[in-house]
Coordinates of C-alpha atoms in Angstrom, one line a residue:
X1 CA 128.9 119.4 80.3
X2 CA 132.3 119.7 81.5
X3 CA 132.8 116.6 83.1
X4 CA 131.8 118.4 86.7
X5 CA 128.5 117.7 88.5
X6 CA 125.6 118.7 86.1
X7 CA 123.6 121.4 86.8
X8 CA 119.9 122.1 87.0
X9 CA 120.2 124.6 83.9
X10 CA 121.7 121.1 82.0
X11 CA 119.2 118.9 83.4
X12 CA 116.3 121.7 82.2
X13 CA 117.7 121.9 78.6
X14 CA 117.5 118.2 78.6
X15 CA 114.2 117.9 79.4
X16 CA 113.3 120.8 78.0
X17 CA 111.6 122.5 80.2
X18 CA 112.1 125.3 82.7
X19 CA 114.6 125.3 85.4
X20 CA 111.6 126.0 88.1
X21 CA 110.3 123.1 87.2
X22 CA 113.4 120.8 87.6
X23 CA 113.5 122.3 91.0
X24 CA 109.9 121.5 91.8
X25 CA 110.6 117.7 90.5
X26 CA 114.2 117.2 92.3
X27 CA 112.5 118.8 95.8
X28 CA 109.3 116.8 95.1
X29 CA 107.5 120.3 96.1
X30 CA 105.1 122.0 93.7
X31 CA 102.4 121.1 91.3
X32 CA 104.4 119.1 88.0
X33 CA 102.2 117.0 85.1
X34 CA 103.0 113.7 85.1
X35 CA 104.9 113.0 81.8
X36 CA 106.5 116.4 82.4
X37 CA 108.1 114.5 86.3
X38 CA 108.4 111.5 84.1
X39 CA 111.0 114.0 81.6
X40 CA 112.6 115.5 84.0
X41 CA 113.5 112.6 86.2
X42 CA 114.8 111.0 83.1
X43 CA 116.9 113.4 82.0
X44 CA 118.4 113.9 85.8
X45 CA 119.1 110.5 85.3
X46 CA 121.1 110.2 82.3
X47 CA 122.9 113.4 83.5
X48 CA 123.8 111.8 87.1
X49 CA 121.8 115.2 88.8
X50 CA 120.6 114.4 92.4
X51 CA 117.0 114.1 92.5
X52 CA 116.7 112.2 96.4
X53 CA 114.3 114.0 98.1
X54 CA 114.1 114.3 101.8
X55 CA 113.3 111.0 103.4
X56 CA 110.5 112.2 105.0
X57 CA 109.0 113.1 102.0
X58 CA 109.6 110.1 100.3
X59 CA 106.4 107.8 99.5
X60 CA 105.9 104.4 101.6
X61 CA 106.4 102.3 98.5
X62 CA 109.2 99.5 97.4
X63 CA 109.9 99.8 94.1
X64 CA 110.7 96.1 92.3
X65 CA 111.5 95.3 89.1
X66 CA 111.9 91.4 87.8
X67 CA 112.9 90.2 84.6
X68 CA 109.6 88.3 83.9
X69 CA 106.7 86.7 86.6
X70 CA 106.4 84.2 83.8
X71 CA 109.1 82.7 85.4
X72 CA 107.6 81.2 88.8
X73 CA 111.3 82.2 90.1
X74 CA 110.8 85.9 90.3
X75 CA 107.1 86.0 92.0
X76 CA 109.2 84.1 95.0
X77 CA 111.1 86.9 95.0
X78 CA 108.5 89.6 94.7
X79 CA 106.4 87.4 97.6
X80 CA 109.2 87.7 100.0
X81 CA 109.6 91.6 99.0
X82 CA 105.5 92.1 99.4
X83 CA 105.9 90.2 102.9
X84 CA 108.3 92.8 104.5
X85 CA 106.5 95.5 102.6
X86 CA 103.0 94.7 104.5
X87 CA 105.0 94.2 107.7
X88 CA 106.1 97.5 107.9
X89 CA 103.3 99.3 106.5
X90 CA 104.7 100.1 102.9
X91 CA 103.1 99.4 99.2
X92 CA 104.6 97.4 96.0
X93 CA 105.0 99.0 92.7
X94 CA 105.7 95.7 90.8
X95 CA 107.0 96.0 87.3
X96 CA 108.8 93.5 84.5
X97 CA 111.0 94.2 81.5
X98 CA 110.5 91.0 80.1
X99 CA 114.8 91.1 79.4
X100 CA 115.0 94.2 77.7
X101 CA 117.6 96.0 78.7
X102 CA 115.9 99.6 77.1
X103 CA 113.0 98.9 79.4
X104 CA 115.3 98.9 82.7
X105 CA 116.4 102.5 81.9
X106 CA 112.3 103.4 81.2
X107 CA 110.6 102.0 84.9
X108 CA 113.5 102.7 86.4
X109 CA 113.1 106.7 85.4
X110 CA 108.8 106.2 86.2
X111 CA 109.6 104.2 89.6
X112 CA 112.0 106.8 90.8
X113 CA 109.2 110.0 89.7
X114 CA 107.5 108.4 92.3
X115 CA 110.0 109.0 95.2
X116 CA 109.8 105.1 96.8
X117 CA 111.2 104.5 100.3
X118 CA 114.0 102.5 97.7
X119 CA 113.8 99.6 95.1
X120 CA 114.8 95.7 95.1
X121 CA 116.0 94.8 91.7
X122 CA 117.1 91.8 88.9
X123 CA 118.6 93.0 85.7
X124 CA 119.6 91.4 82.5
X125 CA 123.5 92.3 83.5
X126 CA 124.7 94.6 86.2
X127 CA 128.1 95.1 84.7
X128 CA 126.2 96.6 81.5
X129 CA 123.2 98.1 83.2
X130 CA 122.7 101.8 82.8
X131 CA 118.8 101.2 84.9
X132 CA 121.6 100.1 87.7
X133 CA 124.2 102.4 87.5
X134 CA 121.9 105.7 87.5
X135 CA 120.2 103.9 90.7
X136 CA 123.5 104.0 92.3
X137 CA 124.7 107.8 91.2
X138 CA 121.6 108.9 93.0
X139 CA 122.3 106.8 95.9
X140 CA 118.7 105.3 96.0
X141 CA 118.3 102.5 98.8
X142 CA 118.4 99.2 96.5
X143 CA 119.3 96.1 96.6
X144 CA 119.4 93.4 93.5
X145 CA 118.5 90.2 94.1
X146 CA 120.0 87.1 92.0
X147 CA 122.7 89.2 90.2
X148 CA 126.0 88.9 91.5
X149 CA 129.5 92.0 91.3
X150 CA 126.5 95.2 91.7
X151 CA 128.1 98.6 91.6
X152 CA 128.9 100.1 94.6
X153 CA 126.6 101.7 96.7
X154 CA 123.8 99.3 96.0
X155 CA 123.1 95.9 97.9
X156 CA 122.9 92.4 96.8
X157 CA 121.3 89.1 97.6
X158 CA 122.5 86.1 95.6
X159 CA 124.1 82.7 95.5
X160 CA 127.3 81.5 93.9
X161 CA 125.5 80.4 90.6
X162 CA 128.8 79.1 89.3
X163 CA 129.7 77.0 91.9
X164 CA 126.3 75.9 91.7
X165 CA 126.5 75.1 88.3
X166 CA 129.7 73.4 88.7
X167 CA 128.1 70.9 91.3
X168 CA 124.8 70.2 88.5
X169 CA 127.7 69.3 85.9
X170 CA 129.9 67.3 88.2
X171 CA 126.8 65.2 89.1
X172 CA 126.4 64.0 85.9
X173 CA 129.9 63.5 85.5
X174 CA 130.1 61.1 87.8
X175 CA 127.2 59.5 86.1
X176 CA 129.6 58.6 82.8
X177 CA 128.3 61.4 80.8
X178 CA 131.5 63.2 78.6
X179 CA 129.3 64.9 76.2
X180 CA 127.0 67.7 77.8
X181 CA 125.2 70.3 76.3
X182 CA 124.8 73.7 78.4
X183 CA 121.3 75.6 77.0
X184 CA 120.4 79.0 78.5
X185 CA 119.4 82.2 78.0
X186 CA 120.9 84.6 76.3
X187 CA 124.3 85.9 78.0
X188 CA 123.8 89.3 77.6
X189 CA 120.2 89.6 79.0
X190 CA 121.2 87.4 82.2
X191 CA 124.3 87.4 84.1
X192 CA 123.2 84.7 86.0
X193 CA 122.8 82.3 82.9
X194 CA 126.5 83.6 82.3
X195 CA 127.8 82.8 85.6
X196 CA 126.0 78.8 85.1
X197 CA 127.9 78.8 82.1
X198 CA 130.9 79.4 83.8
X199 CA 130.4 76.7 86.0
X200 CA 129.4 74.2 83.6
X201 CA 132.5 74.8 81.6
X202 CA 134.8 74.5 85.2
X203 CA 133.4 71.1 86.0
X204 CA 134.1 69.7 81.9
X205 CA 137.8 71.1 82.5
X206 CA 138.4 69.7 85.9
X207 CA 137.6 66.5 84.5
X208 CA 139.5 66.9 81.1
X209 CA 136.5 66.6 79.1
X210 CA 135.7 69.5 76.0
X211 CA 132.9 71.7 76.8
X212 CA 130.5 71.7 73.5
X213 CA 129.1 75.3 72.1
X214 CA 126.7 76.6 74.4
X215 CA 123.3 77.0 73.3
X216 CA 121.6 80.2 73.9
X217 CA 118.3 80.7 73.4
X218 CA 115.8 83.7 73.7
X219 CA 114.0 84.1 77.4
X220 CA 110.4 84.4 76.4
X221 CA 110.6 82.9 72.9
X222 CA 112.0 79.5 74.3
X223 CA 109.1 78.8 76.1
X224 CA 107.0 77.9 73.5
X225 CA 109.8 75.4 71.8
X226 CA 113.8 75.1 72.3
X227 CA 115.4 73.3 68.6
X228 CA 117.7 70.4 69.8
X229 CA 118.2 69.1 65.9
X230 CA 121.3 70.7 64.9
X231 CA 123.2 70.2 68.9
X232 CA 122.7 66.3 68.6
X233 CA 123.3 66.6 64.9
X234 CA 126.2 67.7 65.4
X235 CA 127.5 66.6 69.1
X236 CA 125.2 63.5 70.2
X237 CA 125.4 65.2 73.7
X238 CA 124.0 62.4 76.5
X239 CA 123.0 65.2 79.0
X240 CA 121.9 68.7 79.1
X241 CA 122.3 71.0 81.9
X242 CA 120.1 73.7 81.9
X243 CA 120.0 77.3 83.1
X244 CA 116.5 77.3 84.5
X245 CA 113.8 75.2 85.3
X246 CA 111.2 76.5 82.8
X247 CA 113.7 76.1 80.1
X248 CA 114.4 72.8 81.3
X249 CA 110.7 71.6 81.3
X250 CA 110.9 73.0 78.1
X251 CA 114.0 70.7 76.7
X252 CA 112.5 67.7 78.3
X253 CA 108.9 68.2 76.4
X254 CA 111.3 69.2 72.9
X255 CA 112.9 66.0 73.7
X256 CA 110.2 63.6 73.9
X257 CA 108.9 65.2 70.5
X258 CA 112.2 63.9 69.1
X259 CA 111.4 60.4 70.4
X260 CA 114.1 60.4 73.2
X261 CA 113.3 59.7 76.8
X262 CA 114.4 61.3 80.1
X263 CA 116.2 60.4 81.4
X264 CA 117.1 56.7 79.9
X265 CA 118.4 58.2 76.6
X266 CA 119.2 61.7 77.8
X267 CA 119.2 63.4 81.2
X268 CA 118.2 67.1 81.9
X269 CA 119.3 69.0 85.0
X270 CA 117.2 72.5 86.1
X271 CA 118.2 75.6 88.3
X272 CA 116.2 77.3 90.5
X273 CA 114.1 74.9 92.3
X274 CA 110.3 75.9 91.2
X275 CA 107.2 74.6 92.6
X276 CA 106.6 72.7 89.1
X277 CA 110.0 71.3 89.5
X278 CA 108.8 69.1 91.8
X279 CA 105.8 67.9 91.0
X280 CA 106.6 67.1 86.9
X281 CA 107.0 63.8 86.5
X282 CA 109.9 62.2 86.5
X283 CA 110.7 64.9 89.0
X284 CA 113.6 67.5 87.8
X285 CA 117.0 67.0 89.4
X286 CA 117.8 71.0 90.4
X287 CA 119.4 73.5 92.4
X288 CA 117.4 75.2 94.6
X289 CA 117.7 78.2 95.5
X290 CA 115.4 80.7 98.6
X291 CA 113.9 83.0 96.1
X292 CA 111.4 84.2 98.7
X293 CA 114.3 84.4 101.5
X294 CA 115.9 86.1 99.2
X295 CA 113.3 88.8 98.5
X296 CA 112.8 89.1 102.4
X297 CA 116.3 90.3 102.6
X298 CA 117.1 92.2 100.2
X299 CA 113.3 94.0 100.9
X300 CA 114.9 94.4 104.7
X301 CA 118.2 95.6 103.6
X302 CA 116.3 98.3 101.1
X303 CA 115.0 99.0 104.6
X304 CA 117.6 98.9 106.4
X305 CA 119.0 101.6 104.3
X306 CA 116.4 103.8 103.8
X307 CA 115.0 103.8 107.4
X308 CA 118.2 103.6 109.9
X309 CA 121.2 104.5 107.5
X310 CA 123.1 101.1 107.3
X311 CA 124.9 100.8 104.9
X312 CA 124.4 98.2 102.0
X313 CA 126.1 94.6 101.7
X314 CA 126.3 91.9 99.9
X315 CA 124.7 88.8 101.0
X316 CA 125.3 85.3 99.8
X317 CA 122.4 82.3 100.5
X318 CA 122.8 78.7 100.1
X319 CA 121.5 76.4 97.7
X320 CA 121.3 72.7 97.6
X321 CA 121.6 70.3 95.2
X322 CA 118.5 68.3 94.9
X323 CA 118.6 65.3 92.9
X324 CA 115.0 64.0 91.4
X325 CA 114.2 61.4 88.3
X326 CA 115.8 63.0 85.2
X327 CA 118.9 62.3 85.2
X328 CA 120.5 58.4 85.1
X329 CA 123.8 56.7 84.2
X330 CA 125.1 57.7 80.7
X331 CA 123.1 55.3 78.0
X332 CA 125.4 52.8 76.6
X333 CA 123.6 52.0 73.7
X334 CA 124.1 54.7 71.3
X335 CA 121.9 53.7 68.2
X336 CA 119.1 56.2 68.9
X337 CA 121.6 59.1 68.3
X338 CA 123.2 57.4 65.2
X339 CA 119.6 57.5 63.5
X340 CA 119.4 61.2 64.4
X341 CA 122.1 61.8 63.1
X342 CA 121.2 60.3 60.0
X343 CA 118.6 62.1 59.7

């Protein structure tokens, strides 16, 4: 390639196959085996060829792709999509990449072989995501929901997950705690744990207080068991803010095997606002956030889009702060962490 707009002969090669049947694939006309489309459309993807069909050829089917449905967060999300989807007479092709970013590129390709009306999206990070940018190159109606700064040409529902953040930290602040842990997911398979971090680390330098070495952890591994030894080893921390609410129910049950109690000896903050959030006991302190508002707009901007030419936007919802049992005033009695340290 020359750096021009790549051609169906490239795109062929690529795929190898012939350049009748890249036609047949890009047009949607003619008969094509299914791992052969499944080639072709990949290629066409990594090369930036067109492949948008006709609208009226295009099947009545949403696209969406979540990071996992283990996380109650997402099937909001996917409820509100499946809502406007029955509404306006339209299927769901539901698929997870469990926070691989190698799998976004993969169902992206075998959702867009099957020409849907458009897609509504999370991935790990849109500033790194090739799934998101070859989405946007073929000018697919889609819209992300959660992640925040999308490429151009593609909607977005979010919130401000650093201010957010910012507001969790400054809560517990105010409480007397000065040494707070931050424990997420990875960075680099969530911007939004990224952006909480951000905001945790705001809040510590508005008051003048060190921020201590995040803790990342892996997304599906860390809900079996998060280690907490070496942090209050080595930093004592009197709080934790989390970066979502499975990870935090998580900490709090990794916590009690320690022998420490939330939230008289530590306190844990969430994000997200879960069902289980609210019915653990003691009850999390969280953000919440209107994952299945969320999914109703961005399915209705995908929509939008696909059905009456608007163009895409960028919407921002609230979320509240919504304080529950796990958090208290900053323990004065500090023997329990001298032992552990000890240890």
């Amino acid at each position: 390639m020359d750096g021009g707009t790549p051609t169906v002969r490239e795109v062929a090669a690529r795929a190898g196959c012939s350049i009748a049947t890249v036609s047949r694939v890009a047009t949607g006309n003619g008969p094509v085996s299914e791992p052969m489309q499944k080639r072709v459309v990949q290629a066409a993807l990594q090369l930036g060829f067109p492949l948008s069909s006709p609208r009226d050829d295009r099947r009545a089917v949403l696209g969406v792709l979540v990071p996992s449905l283990t996380n109650p967060v997402f099937a909001g999300v996917v409820a509100g999509v499946e809502q406007v989807a029955q509404a306006n007479g339209l299927s769901v092709i539901l698929a997870q990449t469990h926070y691989d970013t190698a799998r976004e590129v993969g169902i992206v390709a075998a959702l867009m072989a099957d020409y849907p009306t458009g897609l509504v999206m999370t991935v790990c990070d849109p500033a790194t995501s090739e799934a998101l940018a070859q989405v946007a190159r073929q000018r697919l109606p889609a819209a992300t929901v959660y992640n925040e700064n999308v490429p151009a040409g593609l909607g977005a529902v979010s919130i401000d997950n650093r201010a957010a953040m910012r507001r969790l930290t400054e809560e517990l602040i105010r409480l007397g705690h000065r040494s707070i842990l931050f424990l997420g997911g990875r960075f680099a398979s969530s911007d939004r744990a990224a952006r909480r971090h951000a905001g945790y680390r705001d809040a510590m330098a508005a008051a003048g207080l060190p921020a201590l070495p995040s803790q990342e952890v892996d997304f599906v591994d860390a809900a079996e068991d998060v280690d907490l030894s070496p942090a209050f080893q080595a930093h004592a921390p009197s709080a934790i803010v989390v970066s979502n609410d499975l990870l935090a129910v998580t900490v709090i049950a990794s916590l009690r095997r320690m022998g420490l109690r939330v939230p008289e000896d530590v306190s844990v903050t969430g994000f997200d606002g879960i069902d289980l959030a609210r019915h653990m006991s003691p009850r999390l302190t969280t953000i919440v956030q209107p994952s299945r508002t969320m999914g109703v707009l961005a399915a209705s901007m995908v929509l939008g889009i696909a059905r009456a030419g608007r163009a895409p936007c960028r919407l921002r919802a609230d979320f509240s702060f919504t304080p529950g049992e796990t958090i208290a005033p900053v323990c004065r009695d500090r023997r329990f962490f001298s032992s552990l340290n000890a240890a």
